[in-house]
Backbone as JSON, one array per atom type, in Angstrom:
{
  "sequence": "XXXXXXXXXXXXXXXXXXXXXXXXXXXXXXXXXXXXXXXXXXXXXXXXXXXXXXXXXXXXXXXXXXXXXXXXXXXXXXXXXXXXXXXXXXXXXXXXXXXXXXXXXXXXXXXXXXXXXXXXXXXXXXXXXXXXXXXXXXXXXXXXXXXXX",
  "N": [[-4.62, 1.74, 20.53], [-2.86, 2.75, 18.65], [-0.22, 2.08, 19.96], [-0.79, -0.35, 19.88], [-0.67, -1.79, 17.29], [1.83, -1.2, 16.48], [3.43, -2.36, 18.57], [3.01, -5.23, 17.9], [3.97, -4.55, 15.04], [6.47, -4.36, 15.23], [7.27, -6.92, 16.48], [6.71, -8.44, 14.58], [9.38, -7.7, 13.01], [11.2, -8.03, 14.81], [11.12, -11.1, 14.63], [11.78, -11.68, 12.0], [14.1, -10.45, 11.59], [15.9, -12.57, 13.22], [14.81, -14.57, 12.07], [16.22, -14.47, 9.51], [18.81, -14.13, 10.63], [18.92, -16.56, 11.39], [19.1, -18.51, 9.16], [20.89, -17.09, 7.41], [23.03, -17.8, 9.26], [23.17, -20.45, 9.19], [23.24, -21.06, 6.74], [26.0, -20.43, 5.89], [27.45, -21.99, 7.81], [26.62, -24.61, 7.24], [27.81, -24.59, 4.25], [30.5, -23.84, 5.06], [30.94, -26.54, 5.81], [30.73, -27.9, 3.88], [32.68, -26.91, 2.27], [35.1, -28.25, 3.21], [34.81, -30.81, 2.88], [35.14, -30.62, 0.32], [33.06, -30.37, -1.78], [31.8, -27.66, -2.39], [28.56, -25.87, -2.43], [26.98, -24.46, -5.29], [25.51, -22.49, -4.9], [25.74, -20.61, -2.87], [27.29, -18.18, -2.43], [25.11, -16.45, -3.41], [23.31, -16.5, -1.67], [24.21, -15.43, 0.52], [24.99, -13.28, 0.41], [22.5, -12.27, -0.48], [21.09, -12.77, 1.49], [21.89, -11.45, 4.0], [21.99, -8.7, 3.06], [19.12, -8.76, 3.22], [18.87, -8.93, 6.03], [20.41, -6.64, 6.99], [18.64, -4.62, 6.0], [16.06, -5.17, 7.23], [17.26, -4.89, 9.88], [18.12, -2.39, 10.11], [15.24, -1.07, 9.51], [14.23, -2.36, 12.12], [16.03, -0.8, 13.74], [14.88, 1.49, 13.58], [12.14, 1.58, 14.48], [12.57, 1.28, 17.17], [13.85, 4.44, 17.66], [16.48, 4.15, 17.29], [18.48, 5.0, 15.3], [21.3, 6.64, 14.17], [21.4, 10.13, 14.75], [20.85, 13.75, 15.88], [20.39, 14.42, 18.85], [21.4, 15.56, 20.53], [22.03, 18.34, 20.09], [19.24, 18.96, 19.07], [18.64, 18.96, 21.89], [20.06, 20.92, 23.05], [19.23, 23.06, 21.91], [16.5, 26.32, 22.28], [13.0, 25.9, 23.11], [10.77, 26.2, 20.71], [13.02, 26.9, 18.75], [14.34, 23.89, 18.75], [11.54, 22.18, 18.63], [10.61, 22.77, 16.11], [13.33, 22.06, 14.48], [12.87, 19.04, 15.11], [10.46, 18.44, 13.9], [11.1, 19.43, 11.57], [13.19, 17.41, 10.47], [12.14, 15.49, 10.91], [10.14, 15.17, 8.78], [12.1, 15.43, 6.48], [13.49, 13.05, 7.04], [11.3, 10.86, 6.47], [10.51, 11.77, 3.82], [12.52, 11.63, 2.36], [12.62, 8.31, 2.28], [9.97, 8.07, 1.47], [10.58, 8.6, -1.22], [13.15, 6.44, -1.49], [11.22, 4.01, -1.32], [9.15, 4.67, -3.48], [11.29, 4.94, -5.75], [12.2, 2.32, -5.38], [10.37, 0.41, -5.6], [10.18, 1.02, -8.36], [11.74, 0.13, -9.52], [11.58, -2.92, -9.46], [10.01, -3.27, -11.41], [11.86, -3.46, -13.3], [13.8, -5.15, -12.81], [12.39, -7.8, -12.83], [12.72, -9.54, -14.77], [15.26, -10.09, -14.63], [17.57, -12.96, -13.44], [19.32, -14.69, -9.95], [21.91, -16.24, -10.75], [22.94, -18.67, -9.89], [20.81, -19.94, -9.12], [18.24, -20.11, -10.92], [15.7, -19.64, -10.83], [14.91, -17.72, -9.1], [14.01, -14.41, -9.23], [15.48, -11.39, -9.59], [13.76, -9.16, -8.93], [12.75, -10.51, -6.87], [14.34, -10.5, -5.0], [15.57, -7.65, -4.58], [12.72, -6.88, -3.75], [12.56, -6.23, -0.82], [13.87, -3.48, -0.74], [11.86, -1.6, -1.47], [9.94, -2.23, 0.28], [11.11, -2.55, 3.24], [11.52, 0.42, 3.24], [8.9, 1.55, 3.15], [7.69, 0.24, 5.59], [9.54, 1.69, 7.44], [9.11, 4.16, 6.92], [6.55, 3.9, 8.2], [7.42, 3.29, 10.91], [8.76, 5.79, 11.75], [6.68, 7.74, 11.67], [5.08, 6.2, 14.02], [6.86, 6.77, 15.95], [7.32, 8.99, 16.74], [8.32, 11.63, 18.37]],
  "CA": [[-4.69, 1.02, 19.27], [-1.57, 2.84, 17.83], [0.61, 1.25, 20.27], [-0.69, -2.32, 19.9], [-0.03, -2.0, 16.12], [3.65, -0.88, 17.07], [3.85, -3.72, 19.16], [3.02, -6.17, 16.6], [4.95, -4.71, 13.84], [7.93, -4.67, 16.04], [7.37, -8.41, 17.1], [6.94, -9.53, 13.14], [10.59, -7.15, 12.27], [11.87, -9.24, 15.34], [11.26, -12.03, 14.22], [12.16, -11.9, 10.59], [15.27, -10.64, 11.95], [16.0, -13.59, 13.91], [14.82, -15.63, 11.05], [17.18, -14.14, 8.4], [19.59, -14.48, 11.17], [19.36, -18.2, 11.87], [19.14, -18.83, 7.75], [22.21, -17.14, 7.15], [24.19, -18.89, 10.09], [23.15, -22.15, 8.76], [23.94, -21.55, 5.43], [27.41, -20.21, 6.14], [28.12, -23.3, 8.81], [26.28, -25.82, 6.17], [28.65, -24.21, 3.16], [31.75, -24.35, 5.44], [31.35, -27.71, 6.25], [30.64, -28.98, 2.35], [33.81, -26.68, 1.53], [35.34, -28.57, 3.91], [34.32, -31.87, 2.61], [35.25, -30.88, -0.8], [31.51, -30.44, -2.17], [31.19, -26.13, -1.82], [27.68, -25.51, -2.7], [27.55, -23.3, -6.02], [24.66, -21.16, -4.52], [25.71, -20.25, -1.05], [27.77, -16.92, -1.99], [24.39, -15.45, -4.0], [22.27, -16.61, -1.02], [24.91, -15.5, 1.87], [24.78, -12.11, 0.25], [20.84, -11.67, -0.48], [20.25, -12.83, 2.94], [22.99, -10.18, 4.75], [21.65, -7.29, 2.59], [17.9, -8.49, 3.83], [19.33, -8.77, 7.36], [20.94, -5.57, 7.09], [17.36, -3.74, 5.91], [15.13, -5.16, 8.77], [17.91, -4.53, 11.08], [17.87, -0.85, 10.38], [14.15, -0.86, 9.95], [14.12, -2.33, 13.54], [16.0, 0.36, 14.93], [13.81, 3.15, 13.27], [10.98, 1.26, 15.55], [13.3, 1.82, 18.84], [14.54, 5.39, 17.74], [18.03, 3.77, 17.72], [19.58, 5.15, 14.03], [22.15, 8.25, 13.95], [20.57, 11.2, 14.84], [21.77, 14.52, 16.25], [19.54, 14.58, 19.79], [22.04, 16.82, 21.69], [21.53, 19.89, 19.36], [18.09, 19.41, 19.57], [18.33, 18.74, 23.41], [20.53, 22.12, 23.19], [18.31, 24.82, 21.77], [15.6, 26.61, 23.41], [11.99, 25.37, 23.41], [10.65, 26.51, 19.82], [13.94, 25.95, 17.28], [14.48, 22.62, 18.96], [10.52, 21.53, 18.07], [10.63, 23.1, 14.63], [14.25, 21.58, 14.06], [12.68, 17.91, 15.08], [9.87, 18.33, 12.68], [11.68, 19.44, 10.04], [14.32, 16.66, 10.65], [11.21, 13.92, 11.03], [9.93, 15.25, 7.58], [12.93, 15.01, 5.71], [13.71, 11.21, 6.84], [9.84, 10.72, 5.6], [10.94, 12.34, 2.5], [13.46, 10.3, 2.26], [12.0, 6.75, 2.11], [9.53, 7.94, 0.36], [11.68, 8.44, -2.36], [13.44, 4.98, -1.58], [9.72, 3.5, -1.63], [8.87, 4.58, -4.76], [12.07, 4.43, -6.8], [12.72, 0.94, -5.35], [9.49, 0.01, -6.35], [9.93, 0.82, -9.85], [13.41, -1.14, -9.87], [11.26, -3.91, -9.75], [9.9, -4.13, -13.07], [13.41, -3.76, -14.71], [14.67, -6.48, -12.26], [11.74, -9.1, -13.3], [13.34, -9.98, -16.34], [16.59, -10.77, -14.29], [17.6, -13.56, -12.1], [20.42, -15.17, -9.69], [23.27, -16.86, -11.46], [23.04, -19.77, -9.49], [19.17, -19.77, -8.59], [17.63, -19.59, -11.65], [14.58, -19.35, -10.19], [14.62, -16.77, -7.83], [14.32, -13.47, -9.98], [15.96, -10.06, -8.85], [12.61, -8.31, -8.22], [12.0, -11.38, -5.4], [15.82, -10.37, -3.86], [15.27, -6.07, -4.98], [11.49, -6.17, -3.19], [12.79, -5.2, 0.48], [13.96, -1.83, -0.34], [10.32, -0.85, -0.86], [8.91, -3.02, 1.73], [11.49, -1.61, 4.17], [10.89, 1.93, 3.37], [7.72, 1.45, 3.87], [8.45, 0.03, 6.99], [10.6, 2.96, 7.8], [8.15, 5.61, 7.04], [5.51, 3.61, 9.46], [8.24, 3.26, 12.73], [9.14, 7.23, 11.92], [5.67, 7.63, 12.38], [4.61, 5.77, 14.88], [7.22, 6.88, 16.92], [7.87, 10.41, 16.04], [8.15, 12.85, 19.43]],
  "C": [[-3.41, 1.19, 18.47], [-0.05, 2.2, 18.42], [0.6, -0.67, 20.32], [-0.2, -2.55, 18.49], [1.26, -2.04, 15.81], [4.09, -1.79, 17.25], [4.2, -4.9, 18.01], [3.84, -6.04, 15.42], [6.55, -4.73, 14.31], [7.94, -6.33, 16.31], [7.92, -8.84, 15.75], [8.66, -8.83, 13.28], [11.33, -8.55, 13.52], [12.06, -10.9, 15.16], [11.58, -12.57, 12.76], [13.71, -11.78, 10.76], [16.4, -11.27, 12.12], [16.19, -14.32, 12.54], [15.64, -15.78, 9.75], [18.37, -14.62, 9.32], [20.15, -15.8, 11.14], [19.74, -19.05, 10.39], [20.5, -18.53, 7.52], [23.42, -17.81, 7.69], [24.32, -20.51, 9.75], [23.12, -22.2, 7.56], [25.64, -21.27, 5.47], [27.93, -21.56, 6.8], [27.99, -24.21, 7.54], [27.66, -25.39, 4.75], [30.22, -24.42, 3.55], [32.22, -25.38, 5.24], [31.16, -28.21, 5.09], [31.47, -28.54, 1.84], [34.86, -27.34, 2.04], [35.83, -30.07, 3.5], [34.5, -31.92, 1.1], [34.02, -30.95, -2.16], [30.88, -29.01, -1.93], [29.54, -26.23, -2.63], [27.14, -24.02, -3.74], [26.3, -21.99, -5.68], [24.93, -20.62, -3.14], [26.43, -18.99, -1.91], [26.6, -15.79, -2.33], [23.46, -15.13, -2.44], [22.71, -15.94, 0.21], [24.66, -13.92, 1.35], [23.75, -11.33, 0.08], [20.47, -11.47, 1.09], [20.77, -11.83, 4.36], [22.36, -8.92, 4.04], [20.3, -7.48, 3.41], [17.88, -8.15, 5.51], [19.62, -6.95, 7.4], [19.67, -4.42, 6.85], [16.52, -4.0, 6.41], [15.62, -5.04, 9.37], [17.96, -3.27, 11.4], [16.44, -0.19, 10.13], [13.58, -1.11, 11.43], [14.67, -1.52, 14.52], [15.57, 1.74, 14.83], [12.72, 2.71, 14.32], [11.76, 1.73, 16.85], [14.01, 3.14, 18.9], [15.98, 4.6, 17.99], [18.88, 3.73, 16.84], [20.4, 6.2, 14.66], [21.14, 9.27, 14.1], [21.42, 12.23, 15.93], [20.67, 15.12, 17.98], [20.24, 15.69, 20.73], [22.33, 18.17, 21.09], [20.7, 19.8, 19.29], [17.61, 19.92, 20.93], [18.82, 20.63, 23.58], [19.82, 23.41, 23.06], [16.92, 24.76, 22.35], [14.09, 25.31, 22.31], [11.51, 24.94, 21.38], [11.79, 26.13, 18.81], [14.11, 24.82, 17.37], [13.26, 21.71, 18.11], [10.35, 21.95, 16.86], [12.11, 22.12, 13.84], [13.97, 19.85, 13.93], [11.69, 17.36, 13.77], [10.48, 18.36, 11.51], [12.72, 18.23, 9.82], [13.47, 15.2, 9.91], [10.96, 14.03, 9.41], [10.89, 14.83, 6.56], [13.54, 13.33, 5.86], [12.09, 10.68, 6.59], [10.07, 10.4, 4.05], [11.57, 11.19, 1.8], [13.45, 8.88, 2.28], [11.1, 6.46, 1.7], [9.91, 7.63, -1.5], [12.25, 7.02, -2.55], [12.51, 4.13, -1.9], [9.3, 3.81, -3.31], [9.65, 4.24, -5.77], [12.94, 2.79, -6.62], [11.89, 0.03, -5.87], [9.43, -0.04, -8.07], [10.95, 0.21, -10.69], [12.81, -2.61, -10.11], [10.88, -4.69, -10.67], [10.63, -4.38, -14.32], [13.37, -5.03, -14.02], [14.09, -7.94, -12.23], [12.27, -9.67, -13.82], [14.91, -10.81, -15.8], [16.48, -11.94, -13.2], [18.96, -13.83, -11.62], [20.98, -15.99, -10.33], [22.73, -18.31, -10.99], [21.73, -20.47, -9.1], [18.49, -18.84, -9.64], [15.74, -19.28, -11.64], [13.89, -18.57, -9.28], [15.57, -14.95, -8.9], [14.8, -12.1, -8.61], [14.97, -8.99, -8.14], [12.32, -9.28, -6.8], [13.82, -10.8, -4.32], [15.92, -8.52, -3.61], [13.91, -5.97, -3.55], [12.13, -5.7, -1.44], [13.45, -3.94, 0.68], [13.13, -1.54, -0.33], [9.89, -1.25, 0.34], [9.6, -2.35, 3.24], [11.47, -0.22, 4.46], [9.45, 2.0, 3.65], [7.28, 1.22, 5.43], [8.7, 0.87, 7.89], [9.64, 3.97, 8.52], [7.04, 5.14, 8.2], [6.4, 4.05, 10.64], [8.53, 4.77, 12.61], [7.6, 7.89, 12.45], [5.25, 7.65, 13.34], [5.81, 6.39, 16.63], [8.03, 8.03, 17.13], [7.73, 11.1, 17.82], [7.0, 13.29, 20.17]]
}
């Protein structure tokens, strides 16, 4: 059951991925080609940069799902039996820790950043461009989880 949930939340990150992916490439190409044409589009640099930061925080929530951030595995691999499995725990805990923290104080960024919006997209407030640091720590803390040792 805990690996079909895995599965699945790995499929959706893959595919949001993707989907931030293909958004940003086709606003960059589409923006080229209307700067191009003499007609730049005055929202493409807010949108090229929301959508690269969101890229950039399911991309490193997708490689907390595959174990595939920075991590120091050949000093764990190195010591004996016991400091190695105490050193992993304590390691796992503190990146826990740690996105908890991001989770909550990104969460509470949100109700300053209501009040604000994009320059160019006055309609699209800062808490709707802010909400994936929580949502990705959240995120986080599941794939550390789920795929802890």
């Amino acid at each position: 059951m805990i690996a079909l949930f895995e599965r699945i939340l790995l499929r959706c990150l893959e595919i949001i991925c993707l989907a931030l992916l293909v958004t940003l490439t086709t606003a960059v190409v589409y923006s080229a080609t209307m700067r191009y044409f003499g007609a730049s589009p005055s929202w493409y640099d807010e949108i090229a940069s929301v959508l690269l930061a969101w890229l950039t925080y399911f991309g490193a929530t997708y490689a907390v799902f595959l174990r595939q951030h920075m991590g120091f595995g050949g000093i764990v691999a190195a010591l004996p039996r016991i400091p190695a499995v105490v050193l992993a725990l304590v390691s796992e805990l503190l990146v826990i820790g740690f996105f908890v923290v991001v989770a909550w104080y990104g969460y509470a960024v949100l109700a300053v950043a209501k009040w604000d919006s994009l320059l160019s997209l006055r309609w699209m407030t800062l808490d709707i461009v802010q909400s994936v640091i929580p949502i990705t720590a959240v995120l986080m803390i599941n794939g550390t989880l789920l795929t802890m040792p």
